[in-house]
Coordinates of N, CA, C and O in Angstrom, one line a residue:
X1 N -23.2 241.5 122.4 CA -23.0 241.7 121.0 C -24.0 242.6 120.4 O -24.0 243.1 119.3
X2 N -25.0 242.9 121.3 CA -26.3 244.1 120.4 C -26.2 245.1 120.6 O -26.7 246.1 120.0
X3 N -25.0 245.0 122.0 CA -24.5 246.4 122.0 C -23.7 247.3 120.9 O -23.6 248.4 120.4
X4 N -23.2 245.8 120.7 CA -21.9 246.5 119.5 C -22.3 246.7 117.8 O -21.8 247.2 116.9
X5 N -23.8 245.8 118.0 CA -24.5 246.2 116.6 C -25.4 247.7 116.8 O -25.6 248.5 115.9
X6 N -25.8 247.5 118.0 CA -26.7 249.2 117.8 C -25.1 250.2 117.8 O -25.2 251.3 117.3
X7 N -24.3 250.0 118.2 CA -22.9 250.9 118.3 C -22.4 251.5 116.7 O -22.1 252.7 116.4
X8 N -22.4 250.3 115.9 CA -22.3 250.5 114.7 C -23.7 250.8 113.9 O -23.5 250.9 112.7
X9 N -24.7 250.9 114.2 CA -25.5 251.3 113.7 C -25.8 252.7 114.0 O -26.5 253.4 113.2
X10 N -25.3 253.2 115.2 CA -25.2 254.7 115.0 C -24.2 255.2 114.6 O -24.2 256.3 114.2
X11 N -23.2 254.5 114.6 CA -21.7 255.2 113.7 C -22.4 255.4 112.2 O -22.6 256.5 111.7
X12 N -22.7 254.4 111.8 CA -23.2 254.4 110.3 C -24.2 255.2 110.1 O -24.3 255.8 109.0
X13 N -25.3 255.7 111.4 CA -26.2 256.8 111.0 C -24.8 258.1 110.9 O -24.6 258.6 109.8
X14 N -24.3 258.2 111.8 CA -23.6 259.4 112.3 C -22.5 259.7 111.2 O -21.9 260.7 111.1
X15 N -22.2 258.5 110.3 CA -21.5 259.0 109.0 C -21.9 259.2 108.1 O -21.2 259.3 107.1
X16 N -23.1 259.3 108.2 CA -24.1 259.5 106.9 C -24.6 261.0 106.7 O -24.9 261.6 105.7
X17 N -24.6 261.4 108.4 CA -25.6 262.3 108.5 C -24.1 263.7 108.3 O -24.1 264.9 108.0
X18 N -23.2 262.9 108.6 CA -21.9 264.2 108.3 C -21.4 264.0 106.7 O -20.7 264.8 106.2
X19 N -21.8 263.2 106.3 CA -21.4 263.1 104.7 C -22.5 264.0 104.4 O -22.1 264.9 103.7
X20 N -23.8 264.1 104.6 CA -24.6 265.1 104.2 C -24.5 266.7 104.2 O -24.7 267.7 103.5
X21 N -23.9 266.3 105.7 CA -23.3 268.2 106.1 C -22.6 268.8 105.4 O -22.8 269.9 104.9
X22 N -21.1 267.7 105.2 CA -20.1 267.8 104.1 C -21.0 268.3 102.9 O -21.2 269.5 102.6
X23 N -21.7 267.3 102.2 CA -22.0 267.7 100.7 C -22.8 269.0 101.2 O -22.3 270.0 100.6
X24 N -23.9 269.3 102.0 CA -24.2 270.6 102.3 C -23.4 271.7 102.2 O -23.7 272.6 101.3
X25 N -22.6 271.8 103.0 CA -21.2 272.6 103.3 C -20.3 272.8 102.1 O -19.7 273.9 101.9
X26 N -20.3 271.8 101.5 CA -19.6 272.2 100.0 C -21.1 272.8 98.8 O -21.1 273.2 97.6
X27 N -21.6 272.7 99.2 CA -22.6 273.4 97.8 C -22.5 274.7 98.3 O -22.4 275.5 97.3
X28 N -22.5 275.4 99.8 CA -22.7 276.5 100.5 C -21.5 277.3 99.9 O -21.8 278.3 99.2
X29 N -20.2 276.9 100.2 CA -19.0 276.9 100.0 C -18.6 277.3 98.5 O -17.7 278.1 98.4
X30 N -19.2 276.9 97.3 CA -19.2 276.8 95.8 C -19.9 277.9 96.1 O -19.1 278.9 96.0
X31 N -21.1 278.3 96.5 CA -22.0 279.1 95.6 C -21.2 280.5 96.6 O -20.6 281.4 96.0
X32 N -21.3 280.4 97.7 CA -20.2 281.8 98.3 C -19.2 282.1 97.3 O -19.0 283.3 97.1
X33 N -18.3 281.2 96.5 CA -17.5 281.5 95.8 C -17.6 282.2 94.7 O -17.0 283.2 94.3
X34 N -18.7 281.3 93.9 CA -18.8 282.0 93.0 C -19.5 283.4 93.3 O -18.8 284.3 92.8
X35 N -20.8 283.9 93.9 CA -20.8 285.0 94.4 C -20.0 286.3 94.4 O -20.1 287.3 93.8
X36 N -19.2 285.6 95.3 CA -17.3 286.5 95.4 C -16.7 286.9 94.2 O -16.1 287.9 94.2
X37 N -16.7 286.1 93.0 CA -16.0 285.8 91.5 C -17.1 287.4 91.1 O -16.6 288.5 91.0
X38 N -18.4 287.0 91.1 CA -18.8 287.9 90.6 C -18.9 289.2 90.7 O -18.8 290.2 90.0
X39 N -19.3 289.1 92.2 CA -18.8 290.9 92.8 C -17.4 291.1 92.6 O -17.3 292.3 92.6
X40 N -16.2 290.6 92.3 CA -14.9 291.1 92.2 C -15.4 291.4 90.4 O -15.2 292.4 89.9
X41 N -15.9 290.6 89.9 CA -15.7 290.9 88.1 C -16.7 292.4 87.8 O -16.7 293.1 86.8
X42 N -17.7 292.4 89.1 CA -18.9 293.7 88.6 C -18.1 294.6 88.9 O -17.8 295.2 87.8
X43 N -17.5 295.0 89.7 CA -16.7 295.8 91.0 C -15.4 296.6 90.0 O -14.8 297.7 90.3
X44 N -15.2 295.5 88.7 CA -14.4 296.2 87.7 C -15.1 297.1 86.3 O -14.6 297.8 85.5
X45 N -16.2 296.7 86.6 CA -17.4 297.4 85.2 C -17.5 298.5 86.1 O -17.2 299.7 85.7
X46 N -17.9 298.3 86.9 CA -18.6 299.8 87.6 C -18.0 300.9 87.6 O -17.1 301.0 88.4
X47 N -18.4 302.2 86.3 CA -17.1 303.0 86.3 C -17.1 304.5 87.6 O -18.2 305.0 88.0
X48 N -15.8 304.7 87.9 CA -16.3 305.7 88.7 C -16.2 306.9 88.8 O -15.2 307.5 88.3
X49 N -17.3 307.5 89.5 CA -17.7 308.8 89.2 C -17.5 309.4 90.0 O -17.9 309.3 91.1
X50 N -16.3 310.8 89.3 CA -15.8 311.6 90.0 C -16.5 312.8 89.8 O -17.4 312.5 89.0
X51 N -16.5 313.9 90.0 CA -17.8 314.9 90.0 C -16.6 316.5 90.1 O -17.1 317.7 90.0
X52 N -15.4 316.2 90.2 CA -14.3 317.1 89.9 C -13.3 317.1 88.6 O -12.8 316.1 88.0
X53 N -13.3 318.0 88.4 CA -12.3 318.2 86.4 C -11.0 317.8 87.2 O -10.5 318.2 88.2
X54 N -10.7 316.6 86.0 CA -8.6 316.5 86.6 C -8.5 317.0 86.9 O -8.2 317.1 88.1
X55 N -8.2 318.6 85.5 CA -7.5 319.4 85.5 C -7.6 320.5 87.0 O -6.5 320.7 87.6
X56 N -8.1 320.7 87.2 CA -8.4 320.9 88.5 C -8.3 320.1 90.0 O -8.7 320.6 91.0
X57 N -7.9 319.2 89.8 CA -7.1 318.1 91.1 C -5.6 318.6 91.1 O -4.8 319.0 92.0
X58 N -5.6 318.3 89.5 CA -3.9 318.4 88.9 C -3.2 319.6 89.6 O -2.1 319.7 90.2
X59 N -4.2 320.3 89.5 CA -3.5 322.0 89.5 C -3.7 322.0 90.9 O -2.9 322.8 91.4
X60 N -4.6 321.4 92.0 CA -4.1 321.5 93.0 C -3.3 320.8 93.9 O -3.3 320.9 95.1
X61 N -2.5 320.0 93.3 CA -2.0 318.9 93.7 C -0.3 318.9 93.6 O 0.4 318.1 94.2
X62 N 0.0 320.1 92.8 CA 1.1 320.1 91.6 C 2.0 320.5 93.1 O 1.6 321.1 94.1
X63 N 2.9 320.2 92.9 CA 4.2 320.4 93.8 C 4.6 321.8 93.5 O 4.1 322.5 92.7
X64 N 5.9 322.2 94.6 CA 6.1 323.7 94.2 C 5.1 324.7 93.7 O 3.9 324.5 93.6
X65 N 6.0 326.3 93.2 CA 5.1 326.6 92.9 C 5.0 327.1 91.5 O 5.8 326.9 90.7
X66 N 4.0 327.5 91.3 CA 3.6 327.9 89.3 C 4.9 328.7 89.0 O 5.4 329.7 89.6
X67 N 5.5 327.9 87.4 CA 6.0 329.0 87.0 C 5.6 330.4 86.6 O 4.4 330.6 86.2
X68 N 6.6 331.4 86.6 CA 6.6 332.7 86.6 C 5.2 333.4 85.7 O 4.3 334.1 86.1
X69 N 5.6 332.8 84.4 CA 4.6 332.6 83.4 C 3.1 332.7 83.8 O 2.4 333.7 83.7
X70 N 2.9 331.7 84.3 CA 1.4 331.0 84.2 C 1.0 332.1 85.5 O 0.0 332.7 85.3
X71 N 1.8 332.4 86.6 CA 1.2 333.1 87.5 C 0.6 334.7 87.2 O -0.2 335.4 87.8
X72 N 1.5 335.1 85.9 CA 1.3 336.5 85.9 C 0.5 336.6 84.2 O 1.0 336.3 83.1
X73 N -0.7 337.0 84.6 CA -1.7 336.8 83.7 C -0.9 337.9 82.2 O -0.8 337.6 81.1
X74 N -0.6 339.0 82.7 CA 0.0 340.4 81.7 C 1.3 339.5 81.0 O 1.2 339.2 79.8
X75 N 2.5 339.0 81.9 CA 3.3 338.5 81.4 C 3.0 337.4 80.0 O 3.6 337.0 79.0
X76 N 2.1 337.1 80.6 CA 1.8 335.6 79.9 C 1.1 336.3 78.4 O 1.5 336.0 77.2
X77 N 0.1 337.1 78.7 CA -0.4 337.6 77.4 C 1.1 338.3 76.4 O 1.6 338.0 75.3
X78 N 1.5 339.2 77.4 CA 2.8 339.5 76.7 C 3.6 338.7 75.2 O 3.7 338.9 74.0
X79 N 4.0 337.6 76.2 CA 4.6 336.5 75.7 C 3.2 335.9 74.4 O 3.7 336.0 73.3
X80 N 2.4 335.7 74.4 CA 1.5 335.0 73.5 C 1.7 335.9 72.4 O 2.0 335.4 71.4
X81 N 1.5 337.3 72.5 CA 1.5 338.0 71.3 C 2.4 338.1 70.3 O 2.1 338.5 69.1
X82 N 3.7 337.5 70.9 CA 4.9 337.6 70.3 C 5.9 335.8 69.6 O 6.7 335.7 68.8
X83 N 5.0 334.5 70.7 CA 5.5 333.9 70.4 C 5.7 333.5 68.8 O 6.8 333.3 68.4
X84 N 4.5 333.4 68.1 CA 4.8 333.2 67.1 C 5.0 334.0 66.0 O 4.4 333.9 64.9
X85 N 6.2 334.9 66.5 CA 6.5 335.9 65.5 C 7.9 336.4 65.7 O 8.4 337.0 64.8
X86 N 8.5 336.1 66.8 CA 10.2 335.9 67.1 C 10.6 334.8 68.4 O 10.0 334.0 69.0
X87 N 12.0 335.4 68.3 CA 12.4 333.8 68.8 C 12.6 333.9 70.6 O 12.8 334.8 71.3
X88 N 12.4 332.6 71.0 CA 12.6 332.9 72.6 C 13.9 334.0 72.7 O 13.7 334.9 73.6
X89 N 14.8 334.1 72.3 CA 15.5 335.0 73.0 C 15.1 336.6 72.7 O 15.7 337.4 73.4
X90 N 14.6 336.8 72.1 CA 14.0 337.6 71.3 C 12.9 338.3 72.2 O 12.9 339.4 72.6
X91 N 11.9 337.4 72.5 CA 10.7 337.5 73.4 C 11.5 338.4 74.9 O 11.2 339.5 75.4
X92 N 12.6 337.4 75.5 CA 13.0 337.3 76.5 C 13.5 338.9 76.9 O 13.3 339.5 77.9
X93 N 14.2 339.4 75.5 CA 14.9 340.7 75.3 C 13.6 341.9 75.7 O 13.6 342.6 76.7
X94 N 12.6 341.9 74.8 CA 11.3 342.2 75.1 C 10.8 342.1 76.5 O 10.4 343.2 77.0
X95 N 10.8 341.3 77.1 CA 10.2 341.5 78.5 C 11.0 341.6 79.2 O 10.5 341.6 80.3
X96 N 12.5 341.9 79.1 CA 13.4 342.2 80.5 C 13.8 344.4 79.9 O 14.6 345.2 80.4
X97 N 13.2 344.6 78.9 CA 13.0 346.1 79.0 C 11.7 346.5 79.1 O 11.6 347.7 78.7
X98 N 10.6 346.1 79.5 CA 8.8 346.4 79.5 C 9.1 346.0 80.8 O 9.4 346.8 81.7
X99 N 9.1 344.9 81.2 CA 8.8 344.7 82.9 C 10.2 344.7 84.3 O 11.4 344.4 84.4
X100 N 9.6 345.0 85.0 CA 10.5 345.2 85.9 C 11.4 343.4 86.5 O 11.0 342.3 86.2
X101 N 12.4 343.8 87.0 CA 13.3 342.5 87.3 C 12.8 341.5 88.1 O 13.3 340.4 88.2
X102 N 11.8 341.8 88.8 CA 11.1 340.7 89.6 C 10.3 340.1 88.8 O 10.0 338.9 89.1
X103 N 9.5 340.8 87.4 CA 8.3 340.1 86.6 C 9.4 339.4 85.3 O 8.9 338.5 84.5
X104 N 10.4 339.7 85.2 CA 11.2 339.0 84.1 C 11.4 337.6 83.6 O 11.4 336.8 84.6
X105 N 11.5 337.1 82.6 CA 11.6 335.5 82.3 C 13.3 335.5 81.5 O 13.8 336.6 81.4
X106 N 13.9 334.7 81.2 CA 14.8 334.2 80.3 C 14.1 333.3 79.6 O 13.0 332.7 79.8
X107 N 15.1 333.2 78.4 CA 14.3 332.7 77.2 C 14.6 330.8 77.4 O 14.3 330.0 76.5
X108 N 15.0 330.4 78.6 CA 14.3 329.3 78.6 C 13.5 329.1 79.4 O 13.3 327.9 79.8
X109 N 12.7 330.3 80.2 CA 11.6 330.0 81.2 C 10.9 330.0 80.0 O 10.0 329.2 79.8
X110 N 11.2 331.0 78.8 CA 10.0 331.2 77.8 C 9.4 329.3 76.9 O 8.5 328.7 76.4
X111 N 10.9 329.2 77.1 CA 10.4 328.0 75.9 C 10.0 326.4 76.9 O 9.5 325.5 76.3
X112 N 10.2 326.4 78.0 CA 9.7 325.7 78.7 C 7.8 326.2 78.8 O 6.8 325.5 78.7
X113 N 7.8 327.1 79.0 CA 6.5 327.6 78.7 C 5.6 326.7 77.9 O 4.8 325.8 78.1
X114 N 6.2 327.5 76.5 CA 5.8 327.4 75.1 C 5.7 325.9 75.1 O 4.9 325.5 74.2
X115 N 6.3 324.9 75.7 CA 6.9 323.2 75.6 C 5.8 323.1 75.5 O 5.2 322.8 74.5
X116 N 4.9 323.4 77.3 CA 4.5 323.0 77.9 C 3.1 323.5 77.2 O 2.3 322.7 77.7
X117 N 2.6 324.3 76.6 CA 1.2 325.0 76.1 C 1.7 324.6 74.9 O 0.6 324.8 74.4
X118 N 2.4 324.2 73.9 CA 2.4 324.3 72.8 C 1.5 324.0 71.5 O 1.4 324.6 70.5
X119 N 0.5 322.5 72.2 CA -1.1 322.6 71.6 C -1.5 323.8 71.4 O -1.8 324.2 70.2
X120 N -1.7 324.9 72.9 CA -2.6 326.1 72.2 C -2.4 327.0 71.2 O -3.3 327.7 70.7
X121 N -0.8 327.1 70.7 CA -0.2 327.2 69.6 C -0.3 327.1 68.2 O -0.2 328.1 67.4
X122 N -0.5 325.8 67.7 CA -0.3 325.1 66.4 C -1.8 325.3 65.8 O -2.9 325.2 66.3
X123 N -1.3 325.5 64.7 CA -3.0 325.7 64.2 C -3.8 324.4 64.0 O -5.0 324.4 63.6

């Protein structure tokens, strides 16, 4: 019978000493978590720094290629001098007798243009 009391007397140590672990193991377990909580909540403050202008990603990024416009620096001035003073078809007439048929626009390359710059326009 002292067998079976020292038996139970090390179960009872041996459950004691793993309830300790447990509660160990869960405080370990809590503070890892929260930890974790907090690097994911810093991880959204941290703002980041890019060291390249959009506009310059944008533009190299842009599918196809540049319209007509934007590519030909003359054309483009062309067109500026006159936008606000006649009408795209108007403009269009104007640059299909000054430039040759390969540098030409139609007056809705013009006003697609104009859509698309139209801020630099407006006073």
């Amino acid at each position: 019978m002292s067998a079976f009391v020292e038996e139970m007397r090390d179960l009872r140590l041996a459950i004691t000493e793993a309830r300790a672990l447990t509660t160990t193991a869960t405080e370990v377990l809590k503070r890892a978590e929260r930890r974790l909580e907090s690097a994911i909540e810093q991880a959204f403050e941290v703002p980041f720094n890019c060291t390249a202008p959009a506009s310059d990603h944008r533009r190299a990024h842009r599918p196809g290629k540049p319209a007509k416009i934007d590519a030909d620096p003359e054309l483009q001035a062309f067109i500026r001098a006159r936008i606000n003073r006649l009408t795209f078809a108007e403009i269009a007439q104007d640059v299909s007798r000054i430039f040759p048929p390969a540098r030409r626009v139609g007056k809705s390359a013009i006003h697609a243009w104009w859509t698309k710059n139209r801020s630099r326009f407006e006073p």
